[in-house]
Amino acid sequence: MEKQTAEKMIELATGQLAFSYAPYSGFKVGAALLTQEGKIYTGCNIENAAYTPSNCAERTAFFKAVSEGEQAFEAICIVGGKDGVLTDYTAPCGVCRQVMMEFCNPDTFQIILAVSKEQYKIFTLKELFPLGFGPDNLGK
Ligand code: THU
């Protein structure tokens, strides 16, 4: 991952905090998902009064991309914080890791957790989701 690409993704993910709809938790999250062809899809978390229909920023980005015909992904950047103030890393929830497992190679897919353009760290999906269950387990 080139530094310039990571910084662009952090910028786009951070921009999503303005669109986050999080009236219940107050925790705003933004994501930027990079395809293997270099296109970036963004997403924010979208909460709901009935709670369970809430969607994380990462899944918003994945579902936007897949619904546009994309299925080959290289990396995702995630930023989040109470009231949209970034003070710490926001790691993807288990459900989002499972969605990543569906479309991404766990050995190579990069997950960028960022606080700012100067403070971020990169993990592979396998590091955050070891022994994950995916399409390979079903012979797909
Ligand atoms: N959330 C995300 O969007 N992504 C994460 O990685 C962690 C959690 C959202 C879900 C909910 O709207 C709020 O953050 C608090 O859990």
PDB file of C-alpha atoms and ligand atoms in Angstrom:
ATOM      1  CA  MET A   1       0.000   0.000   0.000  1.00  0.00           C
ATOM      2  CA  GLU A   2       1.457   3.339  -1.090  1.00  0.00           C
ATOM      3  CA  LYS A   3       1.450   6.105   1.516  1.00  0.00           C
ATOM      4  CA  GLN A   4      -0.364   8.417  -0.913  1.00  0.00           C
ATOM      5  CA  THR A   5      -3.170   5.868  -1.404  1.00  0.00           C
ATOM      6  CA  ALA A   6      -3.535   5.293   2.337  1.00  0.00           C
ATOM      7  CA  GLU A   7      -3.727   9.043   2.925  1.00  0.00           C
ATOM      8  CA  LYS A   8      -6.376   9.473   0.223  1.00  0.00           C
ATOM      9  CA  MET A   9      -8.457   6.696   1.786  1.00  0.00           C
ATOM     10  CA  ILE A  10      -8.120   8.264   5.245  1.00  0.00           C
ATOM     11  CA  GLU A  11      -9.272  11.590   3.805  1.00  0.00           C
ATOM     12  CA  LEU A  12     -12.325  10.027   2.129  1.00  0.00           C
ATOM     13  CA  ALA A  13     -13.244   7.912   5.185  1.00  0.00           C
ATOM     14  CA  THR A  14     -12.981  10.979   7.420  1.00  0.00           C
ATOM     15  CA  GLY A  15     -15.209  12.927   5.037  1.00  0.00           C
ATOM     16  CA  GLN A  16     -17.925  10.333   5.612  1.00  0.00           C
ATOM     17  CA  LEU A  17     -18.224  11.302   9.287  1.00  0.00           C
ATOM     18  CA  ALA A  18     -20.312  14.265   8.147  1.00  0.00           C
ATOM     19  CA  PHE A  19     -22.915  11.867   6.708  1.00  0.00           C
ATOM     20  CA  SER A  20     -22.921   9.349   9.580  1.00  0.00           C
ATOM     21  CA  TYR A  21     -26.430   8.890  10.975  1.00  0.00           C
ATOM     22  CA  ALA A  22     -25.824   7.885  14.582  1.00  0.00           C
ATOM     23  CA  PRO A  23     -28.444   9.563  16.811  1.00  0.00           C
ATOM     24  CA  TYR A  24     -28.541   6.610  19.241  1.00  0.00           C
ATOM     25  CA  SER A  25     -24.897   5.797  19.937  1.00  0.00           C
ATOM     26  CA  GLY A  26     -23.420   9.141  18.926  1.00  0.00           C
ATOM     27  CA  PHE A  27     -20.503   7.112  17.567  1.00  0.00           C
ATOM     28  CA  LYS A  28     -19.759   8.206  14.011  1.00  0.00           C
ATOM     29  CA  VAL A  29     -17.872   5.943  11.619  1.00  0.00           C
ATOM     30  CA  GLY A  30     -16.577   6.458   8.088  1.00  0.00           C
ATOM     31  CA  ALA A  31     -15.067   3.976   5.651  1.00  0.00           C
ATOM     32  CA  ALA A  32     -13.348   4.039   2.262  1.00  0.00           C
ATOM     33  CA  LEU A  33     -13.084   0.813   0.264  1.00  0.00           C
ATOM     34  CA  LEU A  34     -10.480   0.470  -2.493  1.00  0.00           C
ATOM     35  CA  THR A  35     -11.160  -1.856  -5.431  1.00  0.00           C
ATOM     36  CA  GLN A  36      -8.397  -3.719  -7.230  1.00  0.00           C
ATOM     37  CA  GLU A  37      -8.939  -1.371 -10.171  1.00  0.00           C
ATOM     38  CA  GLY A  38      -8.279   1.646  -7.977  1.00  0.00           C
ATOM     39  CA  LYS A  39     -11.805   2.968  -7.495  1.00  0.00           C
ATOM     40  CA  ILE A  40     -12.854   4.021  -3.988  1.00  0.00           C
ATOM     41  CA  TYR A  41     -16.333   3.500  -2.525  1.00  0.00           C
ATOM     42  CA  THR A  42     -17.219   5.305   0.693  1.00  0.00           C
ATOM     43  CA  GLY A  43     -19.651   4.511   3.507  1.00  0.00           C
ATOM     44  CA  CYS A  44     -20.893   5.692   6.891  1.00  0.00           C
ATOM     45  CA  ASN A  45     -22.809   4.024   9.696  1.00  0.00           C
ATOM     46  CA  ILE A  46     -26.578   4.351   9.527  1.00  0.00           C
ATOM     47  CA  GLU A  47     -28.497   3.655  12.733  1.00  0.00           C
ATOM     48  CA  ASN A  48     -32.163   2.913  13.255  1.00  0.00           C
ATOM     49  CA  ALA A  49     -34.700   3.451  16.062  1.00  0.00           C
ATOM     50  CA  ALA A  50     -35.290  -0.317  16.046  1.00  0.00           C
ATOM     51  CA  TYR A  51     -31.518  -0.744  16.571  1.00  0.00           C
ATOM     52  CA  THR A  52     -30.965  -4.062  14.730  1.00  0.00           C
ATOM     53  CA  PRO A  53     -31.424  -2.627  11.221  1.00  0.00           C
ATOM     54  CA  SER A  54     -28.388  -0.384  11.859  1.00  0.00           C
ATOM     55  CA  ASN A  55     -25.584  -0.727   9.337  1.00  0.00           C
ATOM     56  CA  CYS A  56     -21.889  -0.210   9.924  1.00  0.00           C
ATOM     57  CA  ALA A  57     -19.815   2.105   7.727  1.00  0.00           C
ATOM     58  CA  GLU A  58     -17.792  -0.792   6.342  1.00  0.00           C
ATOM     59  CA  ARG A  59     -20.857  -2.722   5.204  1.00  0.00           C
ATOM     60  CA  THR A  60     -22.366   0.407   3.694  1.00  0.00           C
ATOM     61  CA  ALA A  61     -19.216   0.767   1.579  1.00  0.00           C
ATOM     62  CA  PHE A  62     -19.148  -2.933   0.629  1.00  0.00           C
ATOM     63  CA  PHE A  63     -22.818  -3.043  -0.281  1.00  0.00           C
ATOM     64  CA  LYS A  64     -22.579   0.133  -2.335  1.00  0.00           C
ATOM     65  CA  ALA A  65     -19.631  -1.346  -4.235  1.00  0.00           C
ATOM     66  CA  VAL A  66     -21.038  -4.845  -4.747  1.00  0.00           C
ATOM     67  CA  SER A  67     -24.352  -3.389  -5.892  1.00  0.00           C
ATOM     68  CA  GLU A  68     -22.409  -1.467  -8.538  1.00  0.00           C
ATOM     69  CA  GLY A  69     -20.799  -4.656  -9.844  1.00  0.00           C
ATOM     70  CA  GLU A  70     -17.529  -4.660  -7.881  1.00  0.00           C
ATOM     71  CA  GLN A  71     -16.261  -7.866  -6.317  1.00  0.00           C
ATOM     72  CA  ALA A  72     -12.485  -7.438  -6.231  1.00  0.00           C
ATOM     73  CA  PHE A  73     -11.144  -5.418  -3.326  1.00  0.00           C
ATOM     74  CA  GLU A  74      -7.715  -4.413  -2.127  1.00  0.00           C
ATOM     75  CA  ALA A  75      -8.173  -2.439   1.087  1.00  0.00           C
ATOM     76  CA  ILE A  76     -10.547  -0.624   3.416  1.00  0.00           C
ATOM     77  CA  CYS A  77      -9.909   2.353   5.680  1.00  0.00           C
ATOM     78  CA  ILE A  78     -11.983   2.873   8.836  1.00  0.00           C
ATOM     79  CA  VAL A  79     -12.187   5.915  11.104  1.00  0.00           C
ATOM     80  CA  GLY A  80     -14.567   6.484  13.988  1.00  0.00           C
ATOM     81  CA  GLY A  81     -15.193   8.220  17.255  1.00  0.00           C
ATOM     82  CA  LYS A  82     -17.777   9.571  19.674  1.00  0.00           C
ATOM     83  CA  ASP A  83     -19.448  12.594  18.029  1.00  0.00           C
ATOM     84  CA  GLY A  84     -17.081  12.117  15.122  1.00  0.00           C
ATOM     85  CA  VAL A  85     -13.998  13.063  17.125  1.00  0.00           C
ATOM     86  CA  LEU A  86     -11.136  10.746  16.247  1.00  0.00           C
ATOM     87  CA  THR A  87      -9.089   9.847  19.313  1.00  0.00           C
ATOM     88  CA  ASP A  88      -8.464   6.120  18.881  1.00  0.00           C
ATOM     89  CA  TYR A  89      -8.522   3.333  16.299  1.00  0.00           C
ATOM     90  CA  THR A  90     -11.932   1.884  15.369  1.00  0.00           C
ATOM     91  CA  ALA A  91     -11.644  -1.780  14.438  1.00  0.00           C
ATOM     92  CA  PRO A  92     -14.340  -3.493  12.366  1.00  0.00           C
ATOM     93  CA  CYS A  93     -17.035  -5.476  14.196  1.00  0.00           C
ATOM     94  CA  GLY A  94     -17.313  -9.239  13.730  1.00  0.00           C
ATOM     95  CA  VAL A  95     -20.177  -8.983  11.257  1.00  0.00           C
ATOM     96  CA  CYS A  96     -18.163  -6.632   9.030  1.00  0.00           C
ATOM     97  CA  ARG A  97     -15.123  -8.927   9.210  1.00  0.00           C
ATOM     98  CA  GLN A  98     -17.376 -11.755   8.024  1.00  0.00           C
ATOM     99  CA  VAL A  99     -18.605  -9.632   5.093  1.00  0.00           C
ATOM    100  CA  MET A 100     -14.978  -8.860   4.176  1.00  0.00           C
ATOM    101  CA  MET A 101     -14.277 -12.605   4.308  1.00  0.00           C
ATOM    102  CA  GLU A 102     -16.927 -13.148   1.643  1.00  0.00           C
ATOM    103  CA  PHE A 103     -15.267 -10.920  -0.956  1.00  0.00           C
ATOM    104  CA  CYS A 104     -11.632 -10.585   0.042  1.00  0.00           C
ATOM    105  CA  ASN A 105      -8.539 -12.734   0.233  1.00  0.00           C
ATOM    106  CA  PRO A 106      -7.711 -12.750   3.969  1.00  0.00           C
ATOM    107  CA  ASP A 107      -3.968 -13.043   3.265  1.00  0.00           C
ATOM    108  CA  THR A 108      -3.811  -9.888   1.163  1.00  0.00           C
ATOM    109  CA  PHE A 109      -6.804  -7.656   1.979  1.00  0.00           C
ATOM    110  CA  GLN A 110      -5.550  -4.633   3.934  1.00  0.00           C
ATOM    111  CA  ILE A 111      -7.482  -2.972   6.760  1.00  0.00           C
ATOM    112  CA  ILE A 112      -6.295   0.541   7.563  1.00  0.00           C
ATOM    113  CA  LEU A 113      -7.296   1.793  11.005  1.00  0.00           C
ATOM    114  CA  ALA A 114      -6.714   5.511  11.211  1.00  0.00           C
ATOM    115  CA  VAL A 115      -6.867   8.384  13.652  1.00  0.00           C
ATOM    116  CA  SER A 116      -5.333  10.874  11.225  1.00  0.00           C
ATOM    117  CA  LYS A 117      -3.182  10.947   8.093  1.00  0.00           C
ATOM    118  CA  GLU A 118      -0.180  10.838  10.406  1.00  0.00           C
ATOM    119  CA  GLN A 119      -1.473   8.103  12.709  1.00  0.00           C
ATOM    120  CA  TYR A 120      -2.662   4.852  11.205  1.00  0.00           C
ATOM    121  CA  LYS A 121      -1.846   1.161  11.167  1.00  0.00           C
ATOM    122  CA  ILE A 122      -2.485  -1.547   8.632  1.00  0.00           C
ATOM    123  CA  PHE A 123      -3.568  -5.143   9.245  1.00  0.00           C
ATOM    124  CA  THR A 124      -4.458  -7.972   6.898  1.00  0.00           C
ATOM    125  CA  LEU A 125      -7.943  -9.442   7.201  1.00  0.00           C
ATOM    126  CA  LYS A 126      -6.313 -12.667   8.355  1.00  0.00           C
ATOM    127  CA  GLU A 127      -4.676 -10.847  11.277  1.00  0.00           C
ATOM    128  CA  LEU A 128      -8.027  -9.469  12.446  1.00  0.00           C
ATOM    129  CA  PHE A 129     -10.065 -12.547  11.509  1.00  0.00           C
ATOM    130  CA  PRO A 130      -7.940 -15.676  11.877  1.00  0.00           C
ATOM    131  CA  LEU A 131      -9.469 -19.014  10.859  1.00  0.00           C
ATOM    132  CA  GLY A 132     -12.424 -17.197   9.327  1.00  0.00           C
ATOM    133  CA  PHE A 133     -15.205 -19.115   7.634  1.00  0.00           C
ATOM    134  CA  GLY A 134     -15.615 -18.148   3.998  1.00  0.00           C
ATOM    135  CA  PRO A 135     -16.605 -19.240   0.494  1.00  0.00           C
ATOM    136  CA  ASP A 136     -13.625 -21.645   0.346  1.00  0.00           C
ATOM    137  CA  ASN A 137     -15.167 -23.694   3.139  1.00  0.00           C
ATOM    138  CA  LEU A 138     -18.158 -24.333   0.885  1.00  0.00           C
ATOM    139  CA  GLY A 139     -15.984 -25.108  -2.093  1.00  0.00           C
ATOM    140  CA  LYS A 140     -16.770 -21.726  -3.698  1.00  0.00           C
TER     141      LYS A 140
HETATM  142  N1  THU B   1     -19.788   0.861  13.892  1.00  0.00           N
HETATM  143  C1  THU B   1     -19.350   0.922  12.604  1.00  0.00           C
HETATM  144  O1  THU B   1     -19.980   1.527  11.734  1.00  0.00           O
HETATM  145  N2  THU B   1     -18.197   0.278  12.295  1.00  0.00           N
HETATM  146  C2  THU B   1     -17.365  -0.282  13.212  1.00  0.00           C
HETATM  147  O2  THU B   1     -16.302  -0.758  12.844  1.00  0.00           O
HETATM  148  C3  THU B   1     -17.743  -0.315  14.632  1.00  0.00           C
HETATM  149  C4  THU B   1     -19.125   0.117  14.933  1.00  0.00           C
HETATM  150  C5  THU B   1     -20.995   1.608  14.241  1.00  0.00           C
HETATM  151  C6  THU B   1     -22.203   0.787  14.539  1.00  0.00           C
HETATM  152  C7  THU B   1     -23.005   1.756  15.402  1.00  0.00           C
HETATM  153  O3  THU B   1     -23.719   2.640  14.544  1.00  0.00           O
HETATM  154  C8  THU B   1     -21.951   2.562  16.127  1.00  0.00           C
HETATM  155  O4  THU B   1     -20.752   2.384  15.397  1.00  0.00           O
HETATM  156  C9  THU B   1     -21.748   2.146  17.572  1.00  0.00           C
HETATM  157  O5  THU B   1     -21.542   0.774  17.656  1.00  0.00           O
END
